[in-house]
Amino acid sequence: MNTVLVTGCAGFIGMHCAERLLTQGVQVVGVDNLNAYYDVALKQARLARLQVQPGFRFKRLDVADGVALERLFSQTRPTRVLHLAAQAGVRYSIEQPGDYTQSNLLGFANVLQSCRTHQVRHLVFASSSSVYGGNAKLPYTEADAVDHPISYYAATKKANEVMAHSYAHLYRLPCTGLRFFTVYGPWGRPDMALFKFTRAILAGEAIDVYGHGQMVRDFTYIDDIVEGVLRVLDKPATPDAAYDALAPNPGTSSAPHRIFNIGNSRPTVLMDYIAALESALGISAQKRLLPVQPGDVQATAADTSALAQWVGFVPSTSVREGVARFVRWYQEFYKP
């Protein structure tokens, strides 16, 4: 059967991907531990959207529990796996690094082993633009070295990429890692800037603007992320015939392993992002300008030419349009 296992299905990206797969007639097995890193009620509301659709099965499970995960693989026999479960958040990783070791390292190791044991045809997993760390050359490309992470979260995502490569090399497990660039949109995470800004502005409170509003991010709308993810999921990683071991490209391999950026490729200054939000709300924000926080980078920008060449997709949603869609969702979901 055409069954996809989606870990982190009650998360922001996970819910949207699972929902799109279900509309395509794919059988989806969803996994989530529903932890309390942020509002569990929001996660449950996302999950409720999936549970009313035919073809969806849910199991509350922590991927760090290898025995339970292996049992689920045995019961459901997924043909493909979309691994999005992880402990998210750059700043939180500075405070609670142990949570990231448990979820992002042990959990990912368990996913890899279960995929190997059950001969999954393709594992697609979430990496992050954070892996580029201290790199100053923009835009970031998959050929760049990513050896200088500046947060433990980023370090765990870099580790996931190399762990997956080892399985691709040793066991010929097709693995594709996707480096997401600042994803936003309806049903987004409450710990992300757009959500926090919207909540504060509507409450008449000042917003904390880090980097004095001059940080640059490649804000990427959720629908563009989903389109890229599902196209990649449909095209298993293959060895790169042009791979040169004397001049290795970190984004490809002689093994069935690929890495791709998924970003909007239109970097936006934070103040302009806020201006788009003010326009959508019809309210001017009170701004508290603050320095860059530990673990944050000054700018991100994605070169997505490799993704376009691989699956023929280029993200296109403008920040102004995407922010307006988020605001409409927020005001409907949190209406008085």
Tab-separated table of C-alpha atoms in Angstrom:
chain	number	residue	atom	x	y	z
A	1	MET	CA	0.000	0.000	0.000
A	2	ASN	CA	1.015	3.614	-0.526
A	3	THR	CA	1.499	4.469	3.148
A	4	VAL	CA	3.513	7.427	4.400
A	5	LEU	CA	4.559	7.707	8.035
A	6	VAL	CA	4.636	11.375	9.096
A	7	THR	CA	6.372	12.037	12.395
A	8	GLY	CA	5.511	15.303	14.104
A	9	CYS	CA	2.094	15.254	12.423
A	10	ALA	CA	0.565	17.617	15.000
A	11	GLY	CA	3.302	20.150	14.320
A	12	PHE	CA	3.069	23.130	11.994
A	13	ILE	CA	4.717	21.655	8.900
A	14	GLY	CA	3.673	18.098	9.762
A	15	MET	CA	-0.048	18.869	9.804
A	16	HIS	CA	0.077	20.706	6.483
A	17	CYS	CA	2.078	17.940	4.779
A	18	ALA	CA	-0.147	15.171	6.155
A	19	GLU	CA	-3.254	17.055	5.067
A	20	ARG	CA	-1.964	17.464	1.518
A	21	LEU	CA	-0.998	13.787	1.314
A	22	LEU	CA	-4.472	12.771	2.434
A	23	THR	CA	-6.093	14.893	-0.280
A	24	GLN	CA	-3.951	12.966	-2.775
A	25	GLY	CA	-5.416	9.666	-1.582
A	26	VAL	CA	-2.294	8.589	0.294
A	27	GLN	CA	-2.653	6.549	3.489
A	28	VAL	CA	-1.013	8.520	6.325
A	29	VAL	CA	0.157	7.183	9.663
A	30	GLY	CA	0.751	10.153	11.948
A	31	VAL	CA	3.039	10.155	14.964
A	32	ASP	CA	3.419	12.865	17.598
A	33	ASN	CA	4.210	12.975	21.309
A	34	LEU	CA	2.115	16.159	21.825
A	35	ASN	CA	4.705	17.624	24.173
A	36	ALA	CA	4.181	20.911	25.981
A	37	TYR	CA	6.983	22.940	24.361
A	38	TYR	CA	4.158	25.218	23.197
A	39	ASP	CA	0.358	25.255	23.482
A	40	VAL	CA	-0.867	21.653	23.345
A	41	ALA	CA	-4.379	22.867	22.493
A	42	LEU	CA	-3.048	24.210	19.186
A	43	LYS	CA	-1.412	20.857	18.433
A	44	GLN	CA	-4.653	19.064	19.267
A	45	ALA	CA	-6.612	21.404	16.986
A	46	ARG	CA	-4.224	20.615	14.134
A	47	LEU	CA	-4.559	16.914	14.848
A	48	ALA	CA	-8.348	17.181	14.868
A	49	ARG	CA	-8.202	18.458	11.268
A	50	LEU	CA	-6.428	15.266	10.249
A	51	GLN	CA	-8.501	12.828	12.280
A	52	VAL	CA	-11.722	13.623	10.396
A	53	GLN	CA	-10.148	12.640	7.076
A	54	PRO	CA	-10.308	9.086	5.698
A	55	GLY	CA	-6.982	7.343	5.367
A	56	PHE	CA	-5.434	8.842	8.518
A	57	ARG	CA	-4.295	6.880	11.556
A	58	PHE	CA	-2.684	8.463	14.606
A	59	LYS	CA	-0.364	7.053	17.242
A	60	ARG	CA	0.797	9.117	20.193
A	61	LEU	CA	4.427	8.137	20.433
A	62	ASP	CA	7.836	9.635	21.143
A	63	VAL	CA	10.393	8.738	18.462
A	64	ALA	CA	12.999	8.534	21.235
A	65	ASP	CA	11.205	5.330	22.319
A	66	GLY	CA	12.879	2.941	19.902
A	67	VAL	CA	10.882	-0.120	20.949
A	68	ALA	CA	7.524	1.588	20.430
A	69	LEU	CA	8.650	3.066	17.120
A	70	GLU	CA	9.858	-0.298	15.815
A	71	ARG	CA	6.532	-1.850	16.809
A	72	LEU	CA	4.662	0.846	14.877
A	73	PHE	CA	6.767	0.253	11.759
A	74	SER	CA	6.046	-3.478	12.007
A	75	GLN	CA	2.310	-2.847	12.300
A	76	THR	CA	1.920	-0.197	9.598
A	77	ARG	CA	4.680	-1.031	7.059
A	78	PRO	CA	5.148	2.473	5.617
A	79	THR	CA	6.639	2.688	2.148
A	80	ARG	CA	7.973	6.205	2.734
A	81	VAL	CA	8.750	8.249	5.847
A	82	LEU	CA	8.520	12.007	6.306
A	83	HIS	CA	10.385	12.726	9.534
A	84	LEU	CA	9.461	16.116	10.967
A	85	ALA	CA	9.370	15.310	14.683
A	86	ALA	CA	12.068	17.231	16.549
A	87	GLN	CA	12.633	19.551	19.434
A	88	ALA	CA	12.486	22.935	17.722
A	89	GLY	CA	13.769	26.358	18.684
A	90	VAL	CA	17.232	27.909	18.602
A	91	ARG	CA	16.977	29.838	21.858
A	92	TYR	CA	15.416	26.990	23.832
A	93	SER	CA	18.344	24.761	22.838
A	94	ILE	CA	20.627	27.078	24.807
A	95	GLU	CA	18.523	26.564	27.932
A	96	GLN	CA	17.627	22.869	27.585
A	97	PRO	CA	20.143	21.086	25.345
A	98	GLY	CA	19.244	17.681	26.806
A	99	ASP	CA	15.818	17.806	25.165
A	100	TYR	CA	17.533	18.122	21.782
A	101	THR	CA	19.857	15.197	22.435
A	102	GLN	CA	16.881	13.013	23.279
A	103	SER	CA	14.560	14.000	20.436
A	104	ASN	CA	16.829	15.142	17.617
A	105	LEU	CA	19.682	12.670	18.034
A	106	LEU	CA	18.315	9.537	19.736
A	107	GLY	CA	14.925	9.950	18.053
A	108	PHE	CA	16.490	10.335	14.625
A	109	ALA	CA	18.749	7.322	15.182
A	110	ASN	CA	15.642	5.259	15.950
A	111	VAL	CA	13.902	6.480	12.788
A	112	LEU	CA	16.932	5.582	10.671
A	113	GLN	CA	17.154	2.099	12.115
A	114	SER	CA	13.446	1.390	11.651
A	115	CYS	CA	13.619	2.656	8.063
A	116	ARG	CA	16.554	0.345	7.421
A	117	THR	CA	14.935	-2.681	9.051
A	118	HIS	CA	11.686	-2.266	7.117
A	119	GLN	CA	13.286	-1.322	3.794
A	120	VAL	CA	11.585	2.041	3.466
A	121	ARG	CA	11.846	3.338	-0.102
A	122	HIS	CA	12.616	6.945	0.866
A	123	LEU	CA	13.285	8.850	4.084
A	124	VAL	CA	12.792	12.617	3.870
A	125	PHE	CA	13.777	14.502	7.011
A	126	ALA	CA	13.756	18.067	8.276
A	127	SER	CA	17.050	19.844	8.530
A	128	SER	CA	17.362	23.612	8.952
A	129	SER	CA	18.989	26.721	7.553
A	130	SER	CA	20.508	27.003	11.040
A	131	VAL	CA	23.202	24.525	9.977
A	132	TYR	CA	24.892	27.312	8.015
A	133	GLY	CA	25.753	28.884	11.370
A	134	GLY	CA	28.620	31.324	11.152
A	135	ASN	CA	28.784	31.289	7.339
A	136	ALA	CA	28.882	34.838	5.968
A	137	LYS	CA	28.617	34.145	2.227
A	138	LEU	CA	25.086	34.656	0.925
A	139	PRO	CA	23.008	33.116	-0.470
A	140	TYR	CA	23.643	29.792	1.217
A	141	THR	CA	24.108	26.842	-1.124
A	142	GLU	CA	24.157	23.131	-0.370
A	143	ALA	CA	27.762	23.023	-1.570
A	144	ASP	CA	28.840	25.244	1.356
A	145	ALA	CA	30.576	23.693	4.352
A	146	VAL	CA	28.403	23.667	7.484
A	147	ASP	CA	30.974	22.962	10.165
A	148	HIS	CA	30.407	25.978	12.432
A	149	PRO	CA	26.942	25.812	14.037
A	150	ILE	CA	26.285	28.551	16.576
A	151	SER	CA	23.451	26.821	18.450
A	152	TYR	CA	23.031	23.297	19.773
A	153	TYR	CA	19.810	23.026	17.755
A	154	ALA	CA	21.817	23.639	14.582
A	155	ALA	CA	24.422	21.111	15.685
A	156	THR	CA	21.755	18.413	16.045
A	157	LYS	CA	20.431	19.152	12.558
A	158	LYS	CA	23.935	18.930	11.074
A	159	ALA	CA	24.302	15.624	12.946
A	160	ASN	CA	21.069	14.350	11.373
A	161	GLU	CA	22.453	15.011	7.910
A	162	VAL	CA	25.637	13.040	8.481
A	163	MET	CA	23.831	10.246	10.350
A	164	ALA	CA	21.504	9.862	7.363
A	165	HIS	CA	24.459	9.822	5.003
A	166	SER	CA	26.027	6.932	6.884
A	167	TYR	CA	22.826	4.883	6.481
A	168	ALA	CA	22.566	5.832	2.823
A	169	HIS	CA	26.155	4.705	2.281
A	170	LEU	CA	26.123	1.531	4.384
A	171	TYR	CA	22.594	0.257	3.749
A	172	ARG	CA	21.630	2.098	0.529
A	173	LEU	CA	18.694	3.725	2.296
A	174	PRO	CA	17.586	6.678	0.127
A	175	CYS	CA	17.661	9.757	2.366
A	176	THR	CA	16.900	13.400	1.586
A	177	GLY	CA	17.422	16.239	4.052
A	178	LEU	CA	15.559	19.521	3.617
A	179	ARG	CA	16.970	22.739	5.040
A	180	PHE	CA	13.921	24.849	5.870
A	181	PHE	CA	14.269	28.637	5.924
A	182	THR	CA	12.042	30.454	8.504
A	183	VAL	CA	8.668	28.896	7.744
A	184	TYR	CA	5.520	30.895	8.528
A	185	GLY	CA	1.807	30.828	7.774
A	186	PRO	CA	-1.573	29.662	9.137
A	187	TRP	CA	-1.384	27.197	12.026
A	188	GLY	CA	2.192	28.360	12.714
A	189	ARG	CA	4.200	27.929	15.876
A	190	PRO	CA	3.515	30.326	18.803
A	191	ASP	CA	7.250	30.622	19.533
A	192	MET	CA	7.951	32.136	16.104
A	193	ALA	CA	8.198	35.886	15.541
A	194	LEU	CA	5.072	36.355	13.394
A	195	PHE	CA	2.835	34.628	15.930
A	196	LYS	CA	4.318	36.505	18.892
A	197	PHE	CA	4.185	39.841	17.086
A	198	THR	CA	0.545	39.371	16.087
A	199	ARG	CA	-0.538	38.393	19.579
A	200	ALA	CA	1.286	41.352	21.177
A	201	ILE	CA	0.091	43.960	18.653
A	202	LEU	CA	-3.550	42.900	19.024
A	203	ALA	CA	-3.145	43.100	22.808
A	204	GLY	CA	-1.727	46.611	22.548
A	205	GLU	CA	1.683	45.481	23.793
A	206	ALA	CA	5.145	46.377	22.524
A	207	ILE	CA	6.980	43.788	20.449
A	208	ASP	CA	10.594	42.737	21.040
A	209	VAL	CA	12.529	43.378	17.829
A	210	TYR	CA	15.921	41.687	17.938
A	211	GLY	CA	18.917	42.861	15.980
A	212	HIS	CA	17.319	46.335	16.061
A	213	GLY	CA	15.073	45.162	13.225
A	214	GLN	CA	17.928	44.857	10.743
A	215	MET	CA	18.264	41.077	10.721
A	216	VAL	CA	17.445	39.479	7.386
A	217	ARG	CA	15.510	36.251	6.946
A	218	ASP	CA	14.414	34.182	3.975
A	219	PHE	CA	10.811	33.924	5.181
A	220	THR	CA	9.115	30.993	3.412
A	221	TYR	CA	5.358	30.486	3.265
A	222	ILE	CA	4.013	27.137	4.428
A	223	ASP	CA	2.294	26.213	1.134
A	224	ASP	CA	5.610	26.599	-0.703
A	225	ILE	CA	7.306	24.393	1.881
A	226	VAL	CA	4.653	21.688	1.526
A	227	GLU	CA	4.859	21.703	-2.266
A	228	GLY	CA	8.625	21.315	-2.159
A	229	VAL	CA	8.521	18.605	0.508
A	230	LEU	CA	5.976	16.433	-1.283
A	231	ARG	CA	7.710	16.731	-4.636
A	232	VAL	CA	10.932	15.610	-2.998
A	233	LEU	CA	9.135	12.780	-1.193
A	234	ASP	CA	7.967	11.502	-4.591
A	235	LYS	CA	11.525	11.420	-5.931
A	236	PRO	CA	13.846	9.208	-3.833
A	237	ALA	CA	17.454	10.278	-3.490
A	238	THR	CA	19.895	8.647	-5.892
A	239	PRO	CA	23.692	8.614	-6.096
A	240	ASP	CA	25.128	11.585	-7.971
A	241	ALA	CA	26.962	10.286	-11.049
A	242	ALA	CA	28.990	13.515	-11.131
A	243	TYR	CA	30.090	13.274	-7.492
A	244	ASP	CA	33.842	13.834	-7.170
A	245	ALA	CA	35.469	12.423	-4.018
A	246	LEU	CA	38.502	14.651	-4.633
A	247	ALA	CA	36.281	17.749	-4.480
A	248	PRO	CA	33.227	16.593	-2.528
A	249	ASN	CA	29.965	18.505	-2.682
A	250	PRO	CA	28.213	18.248	0.729
A	251	GLY	CA	24.806	18.411	-0.956
A	252	THR	CA	25.225	15.222	-2.980
A	253	SER	CA	27.001	11.901	-2.652
A	254	SER	CA	28.023	8.651	-4.265
A	255	ALA	CA	25.376	7.206	-1.916
A	256	PRO	CA	21.610	7.774	-2.333
A	257	HIS	CA	21.711	10.902	-0.192
A	258	ARG	CA	20.707	14.475	-1.063
A	259	ILE	CA	20.406	17.788	0.744
A	260	PHE	CA	18.249	20.679	-0.488
A	261	ASN	CA	17.455	24.206	0.634
A	262	ILE	CA	13.791	25.191	0.686
A	263	GLY	CA	13.519	28.959	0.991
A	264	ASN	CA	11.761	31.842	-0.671
A	265	SER	CA	15.018	33.161	-2.178
A	266	ARG	CA	13.793	36.705	-1.457
A	267	PRO	CA	15.457	37.702	1.837
A	268	THR	CA	13.476	40.255	3.831
A	269	VAL	CA	14.651	42.721	6.467
A	270	LEU	CA	12.815	42.120	9.746
A	271	MET	CA	11.435	45.674	9.790
A	272	ASP	CA	9.847	45.072	6.373
A	273	TYR	CA	8.308	41.823	7.659
A	274	ILE	CA	6.836	43.784	10.559
A	275	ALA	CA	5.553	46.428	8.136
A	276	ALA	CA	3.695	43.712	6.204
A	277	LEU	CA	2.112	42.579	9.477
A	278	GLU	CA	1.138	46.133	10.441
A	279	SER	CA	-0.499	46.552	7.039
A	280	ALA	CA	-2.460	43.302	7.377
A	281	LEU	CA	-3.643	44.196	10.885
A	282	GLY	CA	-4.207	47.882	10.209
A	283	ILE	CA	-2.302	48.657	13.427
A	284	SER	CA	1.118	50.233	13.986
A	285	ALA	CA	3.309	48.230	16.358
A	286	GLN	CA	5.090	49.616	19.390
A	287	LYS	CA	8.645	48.374	18.938
A	288	ARG	CA	11.240	47.605	21.592
A	289	LEU	CA	14.565	47.420	19.736
A	290	LEU	CA	16.978	44.878	21.206
A	291	PRO	CA	20.361	43.388	20.246
A	292	VAL	CA	20.789	40.033	18.486
A	293	GLN	CA	20.140	37.083	20.795
A	294	PRO	CA	22.687	34.303	21.406
A	295	GLY	CA	22.430	31.612	18.723
A	296	ASP	CA	20.833	33.914	16.135
A	297	VAL	CA	22.518	34.712	12.829
A	298	GLN	CA	22.401	38.156	11.226
A	299	ALA	CA	21.077	37.033	7.852
A	300	THR	CA	19.845	34.002	5.928
A	301	ALA	CA	19.229	33.619	2.210
A	302	ALA	CA	18.579	30.441	0.257
A	303	ASP	CA	19.903	29.416	-3.118
A	304	THR	CA	17.185	26.979	-4.229
A	305	SER	CA	18.514	26.223	-7.716
A	306	ALA	CA	19.358	22.627	-6.741
A	307	LEU	CA	15.768	22.030	-5.602
A	308	ALA	CA	14.415	23.571	-8.794
A	309	GLN	CA	16.641	21.330	-10.880
A	310	TRP	CA	15.668	18.221	-8.892
A	311	VAL	CA	11.879	18.619	-8.740
A	312	GLY	CA	11.081	21.654	-10.909
A	313	PHE	CA	9.717	23.822	-8.112
A	314	VAL	CA	10.511	27.388	-7.075
A	315	PRO	CA	8.727	28.948	-4.044
A	316	SER	CA	6.831	32.090	-5.061
A	317	THR	CA	4.544	33.403	-2.291
A	318	SER	CA	5.407	36.996	-1.358
A	319	VAL	CA	5.849	37.993	2.273
A	320	ARG	CA	3.018	40.523	2.050
A	321	GLU	CA	0.600	37.906	0.719
A	322	GLY	CA	1.728	35.200	3.150
A	323	VAL	CA	1.539	37.442	6.210
A	324	ALA	CA	-1.973	38.577	5.247
A	325	ARG	CA	-3.085	34.935	5.023
A	326	PHE	CA	-1.631	34.242	8.449
A	327	VAL	CA	-3.453	37.210	9.958
A	328	ARG	CA	-6.785	36.060	8.512
A	329	TRP	CA	-6.253	32.608	10.014
A	330	TYR	CA	-5.165	34.006	13.400
A	331	GLN	CA	-8.141	36.322	13.732
A	332	GLU	CA	-10.522	33.514	12.841
A	333	PHE	CA	-8.905	30.901	15.104
A	334	TYR	CA	-8.519	33.221	18.099
A	335	LYS	CA	-11.660	35.292	17.590
A	336	PRO	CA	-13.258	36.547	20.836
